[in-house]
Amino acid sequence: MQPDGPYRYTHLLGGSSVGKAWAAIDQQGRFVTVAVLDATVAAAEGWREAFAGTVNSLAQTPGGLSFAYADFSATEPWVAYPAEAGAAPEKLFRALGVDYTPAPASGAPASGAPVSASPASGAPVSGHPHPISGSPISGTPISGTPISGLQPRRWRWAPR
């Protein structure tokens, strides 16, 4: 099932035990990749904060993953990266300390229905992180009750 949000999801890119990554098109016709935290996981203590904190931490590191938009207060929190950012959702899930499995290449949209509209071209998405809703969240994830034995990874900064 595709998540709710302001995007037209074209196909599943992959997933982890805590969420999925989707290819999508925004309302201006730009390609994005969207990482979506599962609603059940988001409801567990610590995961929503770890997701938001990891997104913000990755965006603030030198050469980090700047995102286009995010909604950390949604039932299924999500973050959208410009398609040019490459495997940003995979990097996010791995930074959370969970395994990520790419979806098998099928060429068909995740819904099984053909994508009917051609994407419009537009200016590339760029800039710094801009959360759409919710209150500011610190860059320090909070550990909490695990789901299926998983816990969010705690960040330790190390020079590169």
mmCIF file of C-alpha atoms in Angstrom:
data_model
loop_
_atom_site.group_PDB
_atom_site.id
_atom_site.type_symbol
_atom_site.label_atom_id
_atom_site.label_comp_id
_atom_site.label_asym_id
_atom_site.label_seq_id
_atom_site.Cartn_x
_atom_site.Cartn_y
_atom_site.Cartn_z
ATOM 1 C CA MET A 1 0.000 0.000 0.000
ATOM 2 C CA GLN A 2 1.312 3.435 -0.891
ATOM 3 C CA PRO A 3 1.661 6.053 1.855
ATOM 4 C CA ASP A 4 -0.308 9.277 2.050
ATOM 5 C CA GLY A 5 1.424 12.506 1.195
ATOM 6 C CA PRO A 6 1.765 15.247 -1.381
ATOM 7 C CA TYR A 7 3.524 13.000 -3.919
ATOM 8 C CA ARG A 8 2.554 10.704 -6.755
ATOM 9 C CA TYR A 9 4.405 7.518 -5.851
ATOM 10 C CA THR A 10 5.638 5.691 -8.939
ATOM 11 C CA HIS A 11 7.310 2.622 -7.496
ATOM 12 C CA LEU A 12 8.852 1.063 -4.408
ATOM 13 C CA LEU A 13 12.641 1.433 -4.205
ATOM 14 C CA GLY A 14 13.196 -0.782 -1.185
ATOM 15 C CA GLY A 15 12.533 -1.153 2.474
ATOM 16 C CA SER A 16 13.624 -2.063 5.931
ATOM 17 C CA SER A 17 12.012 -3.420 9.051
ATOM 18 C CA VAL A 18 10.995 0.137 10.019
ATOM 19 C CA GLY A 19 9.942 1.748 6.743
ATOM 20 C CA LYS A 20 10.041 1.953 2.966
ATOM 21 C CA ALA A 21 11.640 4.048 0.255
ATOM 22 C CA TRP A 22 9.629 5.220 -2.756
ATOM 23 C CA ALA A 23 10.310 6.951 -6.048
ATOM 24 C CA ALA A 24 7.832 9.769 -6.508
ATOM 25 C CA ILE A 25 7.006 12.943 -8.376
ATOM 26 C CA ASP A 26 6.185 16.163 -6.544
ATOM 27 C CA GLN A 27 3.443 18.629 -7.461
ATOM 28 C CA GLN A 28 5.847 20.569 -9.705
ATOM 29 C CA GLY A 29 6.787 17.423 -11.643
ATOM 30 C CA ARG A 30 10.201 16.974 -10.016
ATOM 31 C CA PHE A 31 11.512 13.524 -9.201
ATOM 32 C CA VAL A 32 12.097 12.778 -5.516
ATOM 33 C CA THR A 33 12.836 9.783 -3.339
ATOM 34 C CA VAL A 34 10.769 9.515 -0.182
ATOM 35 C CA ALA A 35 11.649 7.589 2.980
ATOM 36 C CA VAL A 36 8.534 6.723 4.995
ATOM 37 C CA LEU A 37 8.601 5.451 8.568
ATOM 38 C CA ASP A 38 5.962 2.792 9.212
ATOM 39 C CA ALA A 39 3.022 4.031 11.332
ATOM 40 C CA THR A 40 3.392 1.193 13.855
ATOM 41 C CA VAL A 41 7.078 1.943 14.269
ATOM 42 C CA ALA A 42 6.410 5.704 14.508
ATOM 43 C CA ALA A 43 3.962 5.048 17.354
ATOM 44 C CA ALA A 44 6.627 3.240 19.394
ATOM 45 C CA GLU A 45 8.595 5.307 21.870
ATOM 46 C CA GLY A 46 11.751 6.813 20.417
ATOM 47 C CA TRP A 47 11.398 5.936 16.739
ATOM 48 C CA ARG A 48 9.712 9.103 15.481
ATOM 49 C CA GLU A 49 12.326 11.199 17.279
ATOM 50 C CA ALA A 50 15.171 8.990 16.033
ATOM 51 C CA PHE A 51 13.878 9.286 12.445
ATOM 52 C CA ALA A 52 13.604 13.089 12.615
ATOM 53 C CA GLY A 53 16.877 13.463 14.483
ATOM 54 C CA THR A 54 18.756 11.272 12.011
ATOM 55 C CA VAL A 55 17.296 13.158 9.036
ATOM 56 C CA ASN A 56 18.391 16.474 10.559
ATOM 57 C CA SER A 57 21.815 15.155 11.595
ATOM 58 C CA LEU A 58 22.533 13.772 8.124
ATOM 59 C CA ALA A 59 21.487 17.095 6.591
ATOM 60 C CA GLN A 60 23.836 19.070 8.849
ATOM 61 C CA THR A 61 26.989 17.042 8.230
ATOM 62 C CA PRO A 62 29.469 18.372 5.655
ATOM 63 C CA GLY A 63 28.420 16.968 2.278
ATOM 64 C CA GLY A 64 25.310 15.643 4.001
ATOM 65 C CA LEU A 65 21.897 14.710 2.706
ATOM 66 C CA SER A 66 19.878 17.901 2.296
ATOM 67 C CA PHE A 67 16.206 17.141 1.969
ATOM 68 C CA ALA A 68 13.488 18.969 0.078
ATOM 69 C CA TYR A 69 10.546 18.519 2.451
ATOM 70 C CA ALA A 70 9.557 16.444 5.472
ATOM 71 C CA ASP A 71 6.626 15.840 7.772
ATOM 72 C CA PHE A 72 7.784 14.316 11.039
ATOM 73 C CA SER A 73 4.368 14.689 12.697
ATOM 74 C CA ALA A 74 2.415 12.627 10.119
ATOM 75 C CA THR A 75 1.026 9.241 11.123
ATOM 76 C CA GLU A 76 3.718 7.843 8.850
ATOM 77 C CA PRO A 77 6.572 10.374 9.099
ATOM 78 C CA TRP A 78 8.344 10.972 5.804
ATOM 79 C CA VAL A 79 11.206 12.857 4.235
ATOM 80 C CA ALA A 80 11.632 13.674 0.534
ATOM 81 C CA TYR A 81 15.040 13.998 -1.076
ATOM 82 C CA PRO A 82 15.770 15.390 -4.537
ATOM 83 C CA ALA A 83 16.313 12.457 -6.904
ATOM 84 C CA GLU A 84 19.813 13.795 -7.526
ATOM 85 C CA ALA A 85 20.671 12.819 -3.930
ATOM 86 C CA GLY A 86 20.776 9.197 -5.071
ATOM 87 C CA ALA A 87 20.269 6.527 -2.443
ATOM 88 C CA ALA A 88 19.425 8.987 0.344
ATOM 89 C CA PRO A 89 16.558 6.904 1.827
ATOM 90 C CA GLU A 90 18.810 3.845 1.959
ATOM 91 C CA LYS A 91 21.510 5.887 3.738
ATOM 92 C CA LEU A 92 18.887 7.165 6.183
ATOM 93 C CA PHE A 93 17.606 3.697 7.079
ATOM 94 C CA ARG A 94 21.152 2.369 7.452
ATOM 95 C CA ALA A 95 22.009 5.364 9.688
ATOM 96 C CA LEU A 96 19.061 4.310 11.867
ATOM 97 C CA GLY A 97 20.856 0.989 12.322
ATOM 98 C CA VAL A 98 18.503 -1.210 10.287
ATOM 99 C CA ASP A 99 19.127 -3.323 7.212
ATOM 100 C CA TYR A 100 17.802 -2.032 3.900
ATOM 101 C CA THR A 101 16.765 -4.274 1.012
ATOM 102 C CA PRO A 102 16.361 -2.805 -2.489
ATOM 103 C CA ALA A 103 13.122 -3.767 -4.233
ATOM 104 C CA PRO A 104 13.433 -6.162 -7.150
ATOM 105 C CA ALA A 105 13.600 -4.263 -10.440
ATOM 106 C CA SER A 106 10.301 -4.759 -12.203
ATOM 107 C CA GLY A 107 9.771 -1.577 -14.189
ATOM 108 C CA ALA A 108 6.133 -1.514 -13.086
ATOM 109 C CA PRO A 109 4.660 0.951 -10.587
ATOM 110 C CA ALA A 110 4.130 -0.366 -7.061
ATOM 111 C CA SER A 111 0.345 -0.179 -7.420
ATOM 112 C CA GLY A 112 0.368 -2.374 -10.510
ATOM 113 C CA ALA A 113 -1.451 0.361 -12.401
ATOM 114 C CA PRO A 114 0.351 2.202 -15.155
ATOM 115 C CA VAL A 115 1.622 5.672 -14.475
ATOM 116 C CA SER A 116 -0.592 7.796 -16.692
ATOM 117 C CA ALA A 117 0.905 11.249 -16.502
ATOM 118 C CA SER A 118 4.252 12.264 -17.872
ATOM 119 C CA PRO A 119 6.356 14.124 -15.360
ATOM 120 C CA ALA A 120 6.833 17.775 -16.122
ATOM 121 C CA SER A 121 10.311 19.162 -16.134
ATOM 122 C CA GLY A 122 11.197 21.791 -13.603
ATOM 123 C CA ALA A 123 13.986 23.348 -11.653
ATOM 124 C CA PRO A 124 15.842 20.885 -9.474
ATOM 125 C CA VAL A 125 14.987 20.805 -5.814
ATOM 126 C CA SER A 126 17.784 22.221 -3.749
ATOM 127 C CA GLY A 127 18.480 24.010 -0.534
ATOM 128 C CA HIS A 128 18.557 23.278 3.111
ATOM 129 C CA PRO A 129 16.174 21.168 5.154
ATOM 130 C CA HIS A 130 12.726 22.674 5.627
ATOM 131 C CA PRO A 131 10.395 20.630 7.833
ATOM 132 C CA ILE A 132 6.812 21.257 6.746
ATOM 133 C CA SER A 133 5.103 20.661 10.042
ATOM 134 C CA GLY A 134 5.732 19.824 13.637
ATOM 135 C CA SER A 135 7.836 21.462 16.261
ATOM 136 C CA PRO A 136 11.621 21.700 15.959
ATOM 137 C CA ILE A 137 13.362 18.486 16.824
ATOM 138 C CA SER A 138 16.849 18.249 18.235
ATOM 139 C CA GLY A 139 19.501 16.308 16.365
ATOM 140 C CA THR A 140 19.847 13.781 19.175
ATOM 141 C CA PRO A 141 17.705 10.652 18.707
ATOM 142 C CA ILE A 142 16.035 9.216 21.788
ATOM 143 C CA SER A 143 16.348 5.516 22.474
ATOM 144 C CA GLY A 144 13.213 3.701 23.491
ATOM 145 C CA THR A 145 11.263 0.479 23.509
ATOM 146 C CA PRO A 146 12.355 -1.743 20.652
ATOM 147 C CA ILE A 147 10.000 -3.073 18.016
ATOM 148 C CA SER A 148 10.822 -6.678 17.168
ATOM 149 C CA GLY A 149 14.111 -6.292 19.005
ATOM 150 C CA LEU A 150 15.200 -3.192 17.068
ATOM 151 C CA GLN A 151 16.281 0.035 18.658
ATOM 152 C CA PRO A 152 17.202 3.301 16.969
ATOM 153 C CA ARG A 153 20.942 3.778 16.668
ATOM 154 C CA ARG A 154 22.422 6.414 18.939
ATOM 155 C CA TRP A 155 24.684 8.858 17.142
ATOM 156 C CA ARG A 156 28.362 9.185 17.942
ATOM 157 C CA TRP A 157 30.176 11.874 16.017
ATOM 158 C CA ALA A 158 33.603 11.022 14.658
ATOM 159 C CA PRO A 159 35.862 12.991 12.343
ATOM 160 C CA ARG A 160 35.913 11.773 8.759
#
